[in-house]
């Protein structure tokens, strides 16, 4: 049971570099989302998608891009990394009752 | 709009003692409510959920929560804490019947003392 798979698990970037966090799910969920987790702030929604070809902004979208070309994949792109983007990133897919299924997280450090 | 407040960012209990983690929500429509647990260096996993059926919801690992509409609360309890319960716990809310995303509380770190 793969569920939600995120790669990479760890990444170190220099300020200004770009990268893509990959997310794939095998549960045929239409809804997928990206959160960032910072100490004392819980999880904050970055972007989400309600189906292939449809994406929308969450609470903290600045500096991030997403696309959804297939039901399975929902990559998150950092366009020009900044130290403020140092965080743990979680991808999640959602079933109809609202229950989220999370990946194991990607820990990003921006120097 | 919906929001979640978790009272107490850190809670410590002795092994075998009652665990009580507090969650209050606000929602303009009937909500679905969730408790998630996060163990160190892992993603979140669902403990239990309320989706407008029974108000007392039982979850995994002996946890349960009661939906109280009059108090807008969804507190998480476990009669007897175990060392393995040490983790961070998140309450979350979404409007029922809506495609909107979950709103999470800021989390409560549970420490279990021997």
Short mmCIF file of C-alpha atoms in Angstrom, two decimals:
data_model
loop_
_atom_site.label_atom_id
_atom_site.label_comp_id
_atom_site.label_asym_id
_atom_site.label_seq_id
_atom_site.Cartn_x
_atom_site.Cartn_y
_atom_site.Cartn_z
CA UNK A 1 0.00 0.00 0.00
CA UNK A 2 2.00 2.97 -1.26
CA UNK A 3 -0.56 5.71 -0.47
CA UNK A 4 1.12 9.11 -0.88
CA UNK A 5 4.78 9.14 -1.86
CA UNK A 6 6.97 12.23 -1.59
CA UNK A 7 10.49 12.76 -2.86
CA UNK A 8 13.06 13.83 -1.87
CA UNK A 9 12.92 13.35 1.91
CA UNK A 10 15.73 15.84 2.51
CA UNK A 11 17.08 18.71 0.43
CA UNK A 12 19.49 21.57 1.02
CA UNK A 13 19.35 24.54 -1.34
CA UNK A 14 21.16 27.82 -1.67
CA UNK A 15 19.19 31.04 -1.82
CA UNK A 16 17.95 31.63 -5.36
CA UNK A 17 18.04 28.01 -6.49
CA UNK A 18 14.93 26.30 -7.79
CA UNK A 19 13.70 22.79 -7.21
CA UNK A 20 10.65 20.54 -7.45
CA UNK A 21 9.17 18.41 -4.69
CA UNK A 22 7.46 15.39 -6.16
CA UNK A 23 4.20 13.88 -4.89
CA UNK A 24 2.34 10.85 -6.18
CA UNK A 25 -0.74 9.03 -4.88
CA UNK A 26 -2.24 5.71 -5.93
CA UNK A 27 -5.69 6.04 -4.32
CA UNK A 28 -7.36 7.78 -7.28
CA UNK A 29 -8.19 10.80 -5.13
CA UNK A 30 -9.26 13.89 -7.02
CA UNK A 31 -8.16 16.28 -4.29
CA UNK A 32 -4.48 16.83 -3.53
CA UNK A 33 -2.72 19.50 -1.53
CA UNK A 34 0.61 20.78 -0.27
CA UNK A 35 1.19 22.00 3.28
CA UNK A 36 4.17 23.41 5.05
CA UNK A 37 4.77 22.77 8.72
CA UNK A 38 6.65 25.21 10.91
CA UNK A 39 7.12 25.02 14.70
CA UNK A 40 4.13 26.40 16.61
CA UNK A 41 2.17 27.15 13.44
CA UNK A 42 0.55 23.85 12.64
CA UNK A 43 0.08 23.07 8.96
CA UNK A 44 -0.52 25.83 6.46
CA UNK A 45 -1.96 25.16 3.03
CA UNK A 46 0.21 26.25 0.10
CA UNK A 47 -1.71 25.06 -2.98
CA UNK A 48 -4.36 22.51 -3.70
CA UNK A 49 -5.99 20.79 -6.65
CA UNK A 50 -9.49 19.38 -7.04
CA UNK A 51 -8.63 17.41 -10.16
CA UNK A 52 -6.34 17.16 -13.16
CA UNK A 53 -5.85 20.57 -14.76
CA UNK A 54 -7.33 22.48 -11.79
CA UNK A 55 -5.23 24.14 -9.11
CA UNK A 56 -5.79 26.95 -6.65
CA UNK A 57 -3.94 28.91 -4.01
CA UNK A 58 -4.07 28.19 -0.33
CA UNK A 59 -3.06 30.30 2.64
CA UNK A 60 0.66 30.76 1.80
CA UNK A 61 1.17 30.40 -1.98
CA UNK A 62 3.85 33.03 -2.62
CA UNK A 63 7.08 31.60 -4.00
CA UNK A 64 5.53 28.27 -5.01
CA UNK A 65 4.01 26.91 -8.22
CA UNK A 66 2.01 23.76 -8.84
CA UNK A 67 0.54 21.90 -11.77
CA UNK A 68 -1.70 18.84 -12.05
CA UNK A 69 -1.41 17.06 -15.37
CA UNK A 70 -2.57 13.68 -14.03
CA UNK A 71 -4.72 12.47 -11.14
CA UNK A 72 -1.71 10.76 -9.58
CA UNK A 73 0.92 13.50 -9.53
CA UNK A 74 1.04 16.94 -7.92
CA UNK A 75 4.54 18.47 -7.93
CA UNK A 76 5.43 21.61 -5.97
CA UNK A 77 7.98 23.98 -7.49
CA UNK A 78 10.07 26.49 -5.62
CA UNK A 79 10.96 29.16 -8.14
CA UNK A 80 13.74 31.00 -6.30
CA UNK A 81 14.37 29.55 -2.87
CA UNK A 82 14.56 31.86 0.14
CA UNK A 83 15.58 31.09 3.76
CA UNK A 84 11.93 31.71 4.78
CA UNK A 85 11.03 28.58 2.81
CA UNK A 86 13.03 26.39 5.16
CA UNK A 87 10.34 24.05 6.41
CA UNK A 88 8.91 20.56 6.31
CA UNK A 89 6.58 20.06 3.37
CA UNK A 90 3.74 17.57 3.29
CA UNK A 91 1.71 16.41 0.35
CA UNK A 92 -1.74 14.99 1.04
CA UNK A 93 -4.60 13.54 -0.93
CA UNK A 94 -8.16 13.53 0.29
CA UNK A 95 -11.16 11.26 0.10
CA UNK A 96 -14.77 12.45 -0.05
CA UNK A 97 -15.34 12.62 3.73
CA UNK A 98 -12.48 15.09 4.04
CA UNK A 99 -9.96 12.66 5.52
CA UNK A 100 -6.45 13.50 4.39
CA UNK A 101 -3.75 10.95 3.65
CA UNK A 102 -0.27 12.36 4.12
CA UNK A 103 3.12 11.59 2.70
CA UNK A 104 6.07 11.25 5.03
CA UNK A 105 7.29 14.78 4.40
CA UNK A 106 10.18 16.55 2.70
CA UNK A 107 12.56 18.51 4.91
CA UNK A 108 13.95 21.52 3.05
CA UNK A 109 16.74 23.77 4.24
CA UNK A 110 17.55 26.96 2.35
CA UNK A 111 20.92 28.51 3.15
CA UNK B 1 -14.89 30.65 7.54
CA UNK B 2 -13.72 28.00 9.96
CA UNK B 3 -11.01 27.90 12.59
CA UNK B 4 -9.58 25.60 15.23
CA UNK B 5 -8.09 26.42 18.61
CA UNK B 6 -6.07 23.87 20.52
CA UNK B 7 -5.59 24.88 24.14
CA UNK B 8 -2.13 24.04 25.40
CA UNK B 9 0.77 23.67 23.01
CA UNK B 10 2.41 21.23 25.43
CA UNK B 11 0.71 18.71 27.72
CA UNK B 12 2.50 16.32 30.09
CA UNK B 13 0.89 13.33 31.76
CA UNK B 14 2.19 10.39 33.74
CA UNK B 15 2.05 6.93 32.27
CA UNK B 16 -1.34 5.43 33.16
CA UNK B 17 -3.00 8.82 33.69
CA UNK B 18 -5.88 10.30 31.71
CA UNK B 19 -5.01 12.10 28.50
CA UNK B 20 -7.15 15.14 27.64
CA UNK B 21 -6.29 17.30 24.64
CA UNK B 22 -8.60 20.21 24.00
CA UNK B 23 -9.96 21.41 20.67
CA UNK B 24 -12.53 24.12 20.03
CA UNK B 25 -13.73 25.01 16.57
CA UNK B 26 -15.75 27.62 14.81
CA UNK B 27 -17.69 26.91 11.66
CA UNK B 28 -20.60 28.65 9.98
CA UNK B 29 -22.04 25.29 8.89
CA UNK B 30 -22.07 21.81 10.47
CA UNK B 31 -18.49 20.61 10.51
CA UNK B 32 -16.53 17.47 9.96
CA UNK B 33 -13.84 17.19 12.64
CA UNK B 34 -10.63 15.21 12.75
CA UNK B 35 -7.77 14.37 15.08
CA UNK B 36 -4.41 13.53 13.55
CA UNK B 37 -1.26 12.29 15.27
CA UNK B 38 2.30 12.93 14.16
CA UNK B 39 5.18 10.86 15.48
CA UNK B 40 8.72 12.28 15.17
CA UNK B 41 9.96 12.57 11.60
CA UNK B 42 6.75 11.14 10.17
CA UNK B 43 3.69 12.42 8.37
CA UNK B 44 0.31 12.86 10.00
CA UNK B 45 -2.01 9.91 10.39
CA UNK B 46 -5.68 9.91 11.22
CA UNK B 47 -6.69 9.04 14.79
CA UNK B 48 -10.43 9.53 14.42
CA UNK B 49 -13.06 11.58 12.64
CA UNK B 50 -16.53 12.96 13.23
CA UNK B 51 -18.73 13.16 10.13
CA UNK B 52 -22.16 13.84 11.67
CA UNK B 53 -22.99 10.31 12.81
CA UNK B 54 -22.45 9.34 16.48
CA UNK B 55 -21.21 12.21 18.63
CA UNK B 56 -18.81 9.94 20.56
CA UNK B 57 -16.18 8.76 18.15
CA UNK B 58 -13.70 5.99 18.84
CA UNK B 59 -10.38 5.92 17.11
CA UNK B 60 -7.20 3.94 16.99
CA UNK B 61 -4.90 3.22 19.95
CA UNK B 62 -7.69 3.65 22.53
CA UNK B 63 -8.41 7.31 21.80
CA UNK B 64 -11.88 8.78 21.57
CA UNK B 65 -13.43 12.21 21.14
CA UNK B 66 -16.86 13.66 21.75
CA UNK B 67 -18.49 16.22 19.50
CA UNK B 68 -20.33 18.81 21.62
CA UNK B 69 -22.15 21.27 19.45
CA UNK B 70 -23.26 23.49 22.36
CA UNK B 71 -19.64 23.91 23.44
CA UNK B 72 -18.18 23.87 19.90
CA UNK B 73 -15.65 21.37 21.20
CA UNK B 74 -14.10 18.12 20.06
CA UNK B 75 -11.73 17.13 22.88
CA UNK B 76 -9.54 14.06 22.55
CA UNK B 77 -9.27 11.63 25.47
CA UNK B 78 -7.61 8.37 26.41
CA UNK B 79 -8.21 6.75 29.81
CA UNK B 80 -4.65 5.57 30.39
CA UNK B 81 -1.57 7.06 28.75
CA UNK B 82 1.16 4.87 27.35
CA UNK B 83 4.72 5.90 26.61
CA UNK B 84 4.06 5.24 22.93
CA UNK B 85 1.40 7.99 22.92
CA UNK B 86 4.08 10.68 23.04
CA UNK B 87 3.60 12.62 19.82
CA UNK B 88 2.11 15.80 18.43
CA UNK B 89 -1.65 15.91 17.98
CA UNK B 90 -3.57 18.10 15.55
CA UNK B 91 -7.26 18.91 15.47
CA UNK B 92 -8.75 19.88 12.10
CA UNK B 93 -12.12 21.06 10.77
CA UNK B 94 -13.81 21.27 7.39
CA UNK B 95 -17.38 22.25 6.53
CA UNK B 96 -19.46 19.15 5.98
CA UNK B 97 -20.46 18.46 2.41
CA UNK B 98 -17.88 20.90 1.10
CA UNK B 99 -14.82 20.49 -1.05
CA UNK B 100 -12.93 23.01 1.06
CA UNK B 101 -9.63 22.11 2.59
CA UNK B 102 -9.10 21.22 6.21
CA UNK B 103 -8.13 23.94 8.64
CA UNK B 104 -5.65 22.71 11.24
CA UNK B 105 -5.00 23.79 14.78
CA UNK B 106 -1.48 24.66 15.84
CA UNK B 107 -0.93 21.30 17.51
CA UNK B 108 -0.41 19.93 21.03
CA UNK B 109 2.79 18.13 21.95
CA UNK B 110 2.01 15.29 24.36
CA UNK B 111 4.76 14.11 26.70
CA UNK B 112 4.25 10.93 28.73
CA UNK B 113 6.32 10.72 31.90
CA UNK B 114 7.39 7.36 33.34
#
